[in-house]
XYZ file of C-alpha atoms in Angstrom:
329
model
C -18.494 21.897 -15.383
C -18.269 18.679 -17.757
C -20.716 16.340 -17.336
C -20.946 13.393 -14.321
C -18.764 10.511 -15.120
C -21.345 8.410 -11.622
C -24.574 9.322 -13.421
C -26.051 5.804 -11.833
C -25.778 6.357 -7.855
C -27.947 7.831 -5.173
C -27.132 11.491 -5.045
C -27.033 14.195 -2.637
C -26.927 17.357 -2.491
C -26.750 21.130 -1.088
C -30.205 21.085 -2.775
C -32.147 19.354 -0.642
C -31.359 21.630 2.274
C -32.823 25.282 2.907
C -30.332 28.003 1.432
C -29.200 28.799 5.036
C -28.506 25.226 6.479
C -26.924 24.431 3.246
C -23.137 24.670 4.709
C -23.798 22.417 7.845
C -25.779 19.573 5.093
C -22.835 19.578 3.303
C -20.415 19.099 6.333
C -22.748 16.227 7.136
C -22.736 15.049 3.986
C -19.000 14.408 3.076
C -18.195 13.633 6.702
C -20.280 10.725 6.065
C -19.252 9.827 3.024
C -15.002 9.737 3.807
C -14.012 11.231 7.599
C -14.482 13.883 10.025
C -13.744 17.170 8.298
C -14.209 20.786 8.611
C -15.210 23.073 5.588
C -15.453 26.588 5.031
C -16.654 29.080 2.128
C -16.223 32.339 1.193
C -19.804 32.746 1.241
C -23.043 30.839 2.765
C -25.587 32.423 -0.199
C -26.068 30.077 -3.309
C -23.524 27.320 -1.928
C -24.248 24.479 -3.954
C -22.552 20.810 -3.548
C -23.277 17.670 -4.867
C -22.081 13.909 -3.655
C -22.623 10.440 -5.223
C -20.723 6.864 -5.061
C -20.502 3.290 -5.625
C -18.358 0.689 -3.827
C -15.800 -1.177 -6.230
C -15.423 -4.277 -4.076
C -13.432 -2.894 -1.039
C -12.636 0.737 -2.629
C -15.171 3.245 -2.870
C -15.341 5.512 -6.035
C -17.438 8.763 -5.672
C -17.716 11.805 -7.185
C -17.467 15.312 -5.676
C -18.750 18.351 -7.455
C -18.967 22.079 -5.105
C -18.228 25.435 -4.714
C -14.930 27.119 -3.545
C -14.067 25.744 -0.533
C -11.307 24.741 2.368
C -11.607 21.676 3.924
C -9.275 20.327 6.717
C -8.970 17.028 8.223
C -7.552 18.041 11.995
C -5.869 15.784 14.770
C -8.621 16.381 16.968
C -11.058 14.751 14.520
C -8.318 12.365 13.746
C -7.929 11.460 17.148
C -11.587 10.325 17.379
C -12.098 8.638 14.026
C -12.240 4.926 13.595
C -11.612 4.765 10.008
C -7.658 4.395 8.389
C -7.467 4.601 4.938
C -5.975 6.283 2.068
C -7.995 8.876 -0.203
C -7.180 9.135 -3.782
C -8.570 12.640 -5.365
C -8.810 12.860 -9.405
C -9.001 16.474 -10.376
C -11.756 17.022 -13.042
C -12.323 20.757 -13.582
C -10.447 23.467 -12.701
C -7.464 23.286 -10.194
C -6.888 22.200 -6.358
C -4.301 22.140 -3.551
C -3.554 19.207 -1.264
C -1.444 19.418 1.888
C 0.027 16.772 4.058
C 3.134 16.292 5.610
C 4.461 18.998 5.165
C 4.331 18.946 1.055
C 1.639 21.061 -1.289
C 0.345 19.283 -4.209
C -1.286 21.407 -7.121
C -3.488 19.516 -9.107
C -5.591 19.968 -12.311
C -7.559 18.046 -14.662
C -6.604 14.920 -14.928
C -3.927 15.090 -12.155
C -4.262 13.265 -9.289
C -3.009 12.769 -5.949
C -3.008 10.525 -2.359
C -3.610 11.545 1.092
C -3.673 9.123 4.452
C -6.715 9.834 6.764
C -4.475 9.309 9.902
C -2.582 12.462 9.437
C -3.646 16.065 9.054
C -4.154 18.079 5.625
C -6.318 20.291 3.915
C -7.514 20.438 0.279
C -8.568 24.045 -0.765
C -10.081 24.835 -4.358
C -10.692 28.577 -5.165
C -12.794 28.342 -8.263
C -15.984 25.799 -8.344
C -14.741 22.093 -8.715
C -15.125 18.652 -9.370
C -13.091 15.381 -8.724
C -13.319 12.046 -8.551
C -12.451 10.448 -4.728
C -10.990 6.980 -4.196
C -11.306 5.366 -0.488
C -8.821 2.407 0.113
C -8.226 0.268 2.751
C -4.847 1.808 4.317
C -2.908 -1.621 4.328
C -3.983 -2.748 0.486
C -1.785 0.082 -0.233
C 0.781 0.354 2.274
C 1.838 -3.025 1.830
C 3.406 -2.009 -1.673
C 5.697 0.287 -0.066
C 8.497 0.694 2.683
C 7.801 3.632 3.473
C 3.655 4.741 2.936
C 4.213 8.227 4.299
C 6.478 9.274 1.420
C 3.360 8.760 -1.086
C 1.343 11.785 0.143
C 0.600 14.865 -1.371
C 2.757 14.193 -4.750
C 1.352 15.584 -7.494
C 0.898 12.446 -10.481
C 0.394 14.603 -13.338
C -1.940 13.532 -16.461
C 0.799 14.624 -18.054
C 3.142 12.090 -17.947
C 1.932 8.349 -19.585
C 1.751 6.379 -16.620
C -0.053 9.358 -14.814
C -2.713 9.560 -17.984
C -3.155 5.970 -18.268
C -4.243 5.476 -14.459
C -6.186 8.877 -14.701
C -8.008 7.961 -17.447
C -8.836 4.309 -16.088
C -10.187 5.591 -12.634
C -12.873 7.859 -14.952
C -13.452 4.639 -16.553
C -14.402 2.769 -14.394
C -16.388 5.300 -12.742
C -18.260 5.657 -15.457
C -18.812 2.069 -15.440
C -19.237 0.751 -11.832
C -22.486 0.779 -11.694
C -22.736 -1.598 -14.637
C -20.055 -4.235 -13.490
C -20.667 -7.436 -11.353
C -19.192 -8.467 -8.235
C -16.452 -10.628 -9.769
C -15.654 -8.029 -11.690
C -15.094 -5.588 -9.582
C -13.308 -7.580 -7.443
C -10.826 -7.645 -10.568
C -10.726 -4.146 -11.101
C -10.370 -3.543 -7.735
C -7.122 -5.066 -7.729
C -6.026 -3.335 -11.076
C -6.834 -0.277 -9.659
C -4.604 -0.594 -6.648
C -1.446 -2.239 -8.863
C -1.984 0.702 -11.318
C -1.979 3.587 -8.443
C 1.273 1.601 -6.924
C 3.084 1.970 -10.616
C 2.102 5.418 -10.367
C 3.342 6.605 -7.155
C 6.540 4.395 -8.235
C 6.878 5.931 -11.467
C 6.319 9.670 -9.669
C 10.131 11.342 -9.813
C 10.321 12.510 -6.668
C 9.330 9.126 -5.338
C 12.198 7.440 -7.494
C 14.849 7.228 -4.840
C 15.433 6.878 -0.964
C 18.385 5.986 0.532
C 19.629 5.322 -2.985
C 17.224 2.960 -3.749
C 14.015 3.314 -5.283
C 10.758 2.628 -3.629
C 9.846 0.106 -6.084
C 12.735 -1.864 -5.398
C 13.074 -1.772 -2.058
C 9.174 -2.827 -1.284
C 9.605 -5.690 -4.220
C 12.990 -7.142 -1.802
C 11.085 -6.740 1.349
C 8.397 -8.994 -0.169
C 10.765 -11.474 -1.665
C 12.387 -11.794 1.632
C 9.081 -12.410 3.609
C 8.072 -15.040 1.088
C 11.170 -16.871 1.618
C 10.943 -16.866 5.668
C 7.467 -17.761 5.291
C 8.519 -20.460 2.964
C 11.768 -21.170 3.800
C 11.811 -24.580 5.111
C 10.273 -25.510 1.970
C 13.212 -27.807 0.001
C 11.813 -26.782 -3.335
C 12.329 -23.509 -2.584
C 14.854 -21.706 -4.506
C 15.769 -18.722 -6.787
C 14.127 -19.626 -9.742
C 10.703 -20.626 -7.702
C 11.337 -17.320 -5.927
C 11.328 -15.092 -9.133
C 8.363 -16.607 -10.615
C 6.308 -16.376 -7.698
C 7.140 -12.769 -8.025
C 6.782 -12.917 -11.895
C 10.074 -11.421 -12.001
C 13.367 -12.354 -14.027
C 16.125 -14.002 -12.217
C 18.521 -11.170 -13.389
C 15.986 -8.571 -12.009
C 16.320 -10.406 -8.339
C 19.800 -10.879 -8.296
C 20.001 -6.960 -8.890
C 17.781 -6.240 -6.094
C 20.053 -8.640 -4.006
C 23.283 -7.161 -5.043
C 22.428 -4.091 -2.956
C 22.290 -6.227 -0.131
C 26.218 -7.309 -0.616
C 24.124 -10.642 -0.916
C 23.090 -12.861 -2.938
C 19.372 -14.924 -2.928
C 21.062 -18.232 -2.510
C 23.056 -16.945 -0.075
C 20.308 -15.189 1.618
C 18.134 -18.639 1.773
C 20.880 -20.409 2.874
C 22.157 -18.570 5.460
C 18.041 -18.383 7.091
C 17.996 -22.077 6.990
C 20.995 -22.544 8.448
C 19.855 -19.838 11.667
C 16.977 -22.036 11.586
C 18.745 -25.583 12.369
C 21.125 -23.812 14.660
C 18.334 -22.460 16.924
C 17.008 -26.352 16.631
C 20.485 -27.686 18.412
C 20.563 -25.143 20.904
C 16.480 -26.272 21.787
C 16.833 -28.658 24.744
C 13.364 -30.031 24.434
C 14.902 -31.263 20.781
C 17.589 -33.304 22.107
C 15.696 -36.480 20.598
C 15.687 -34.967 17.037
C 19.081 -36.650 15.260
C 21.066 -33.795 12.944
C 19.602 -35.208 9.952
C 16.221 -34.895 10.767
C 16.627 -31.081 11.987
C 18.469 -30.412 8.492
C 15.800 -31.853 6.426
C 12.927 -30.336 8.508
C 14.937 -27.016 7.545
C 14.777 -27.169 3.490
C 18.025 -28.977 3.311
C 18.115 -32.441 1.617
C 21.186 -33.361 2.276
C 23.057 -34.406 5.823
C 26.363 -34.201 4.630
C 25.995 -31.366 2.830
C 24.221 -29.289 5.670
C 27.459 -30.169 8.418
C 29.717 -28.998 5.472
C 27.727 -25.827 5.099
C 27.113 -25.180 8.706
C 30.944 -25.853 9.488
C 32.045 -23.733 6.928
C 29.107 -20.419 8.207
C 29.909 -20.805 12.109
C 33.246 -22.554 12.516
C 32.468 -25.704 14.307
C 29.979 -29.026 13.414
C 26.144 -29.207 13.969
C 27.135 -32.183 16.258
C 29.794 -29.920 17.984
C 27.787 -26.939 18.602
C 24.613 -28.977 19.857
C 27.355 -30.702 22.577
C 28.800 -27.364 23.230
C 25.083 -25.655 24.214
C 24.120 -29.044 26.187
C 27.268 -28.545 28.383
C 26.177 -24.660 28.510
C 23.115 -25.822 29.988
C 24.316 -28.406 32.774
C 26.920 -26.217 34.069
């Protein structure tokens, strides 16, 4: 095998066991390092394994070196565990399987791949290996996507550029970790996720569901949350919306077009839900129209009745008469 990239960190290993208990210290040993698992070997004689890490802020970055082996994460053990989290694996000599969900990734050097600790797989190497094992927080991840299950067990291949460039960061900065300082790896920590999200993005057969890619789809469930979060907000708009997102305005009103909407549109049309909910609110009787538009994002009276008129067919005076009567009968 090549040599360590972690050369800094506490290590364990097989070696520090008797040649017959060797198996069950191993078990031990990466069940406390990432989660409940089960491992088997061809053979108990001359196993040899060996386990170090460092924590990057809230990821962990080890280093895995063994035998051949099989190792499966079941639901039983799932079903007891605490812990959720992704696990990145970096292939570093020789070649490995992956299975979850019903795929089979084949990795080597170089190649990497993700795996959720919430659902069942097993990795199995046949030859002696060595890799390099991310653990991060399930939601820093998840959040980037629509749909998180659809990032397991896909193969990102060192053999592509985006899939080099993130391979060859992660050994980086394992390398390195040991050397860095907390505000630093607080940075990396984040470049690390951002880069494994362009990976997965960038992976083809991650490019499109339902027509649209992943990408896309998580970057217009974002911009939508920022605008109900913010949406009553009169300086919010398009523009503010885009660079928030340090995206171009042509980019977003793409990613709105598949909506049969546009942003503007979109804002407006939450506002405008928002004021209309406000006149039908009985215990907001005292609020005039003016005040409920402005509290809203709009800044202008007039120009909020127009609007309103022109979405739901009848005045904000009207309708807020129309639900009183509702009430009283």
């Amino acid at each position: 095998m090549d040599q360590y990239l972690i050369t800094k960190a506490p290590v364990h290993s097989t070696e520090e066991a008797s040649e017959k208990d060797r198996l069950d210290y191993w078990i031990d040993l990466i069940c406390d390092e990432f989660v409940q698992l089960d491992c088997s070997i061809n053979e108990h004689s001359n196993f040899r394994g060996r386990l170090c890490g460092w924590d990057l802020d809230d990821v962990r970055v080890s280093e895995v070196s063994g035998e051949a082996q099989h190792v499966t994460r079941s639901k039983k053990q799932i079903a007891k565990a605490k812990e959720r989290e992704f696990l990145l694996s970096l292939q570093m000599d020789y070649t490995g399987i992956l299975s979850q969900d019903g795929r089979v990734a084949q990795l080597r050097p170089g190649d990497f791949v993700i795996y959720d600790s919430t659902r069942p797989y097993f990795l199995h190497f046949d030859q002696p290996f060595r890799h390099v094992v991310l653990q991060i927080p399930y939601d820093s991840l998840a959040e980037h996507f629509l749909q998180p299950e659809n990032i397991t067990a896909r193969t990102v291949s060192a053999q592509t550029a985006v899939g080099a460039l993130v391979s060859q960061f992660i050994q980086s900065v394992a390398c390195r970790v040991d050397t860095l300082a907390p505000p630093e790896r607080y940075v990396i920590n984040q470049h690390i996720i951002e880069l494994i999200v362009l990976a997965m993005s960038s992976t083809a057969s991650l490019r499109e569901v339902d027509g649209q890619s992943i990408a896309r789809t998580a970057m217009l469930e974002r911009i939508k949350q920022y605008i109900e979060v913010n949406i009553r907000h009169p300086q919010l708009s398009p523009a503010l919306v885009a660079k928030h997102h340090q995206i171009s305005e042509r980019y977003q009103r793409m990613l709105f077009a598949s909506t049969g909407a546009t942003i503007s549109r979109f804002i407006l049309d939450k506002r405008l839900e928002l004021c209309r909910e406000m006149l039908e609110n009985p215990e907001l009787c005292d609020y005039s129209i003016s005040q409920i538009a402005f509290s809203n994002g709009f800044n202008d009276a007039s120009s909020f009745s127009r609007k309103f008129k022109e979405h739901y067919g009848i005045t904000p005076k009207e309708h807020r008469a129309v639900k009183i009567q509702e009430l009283h009968e």
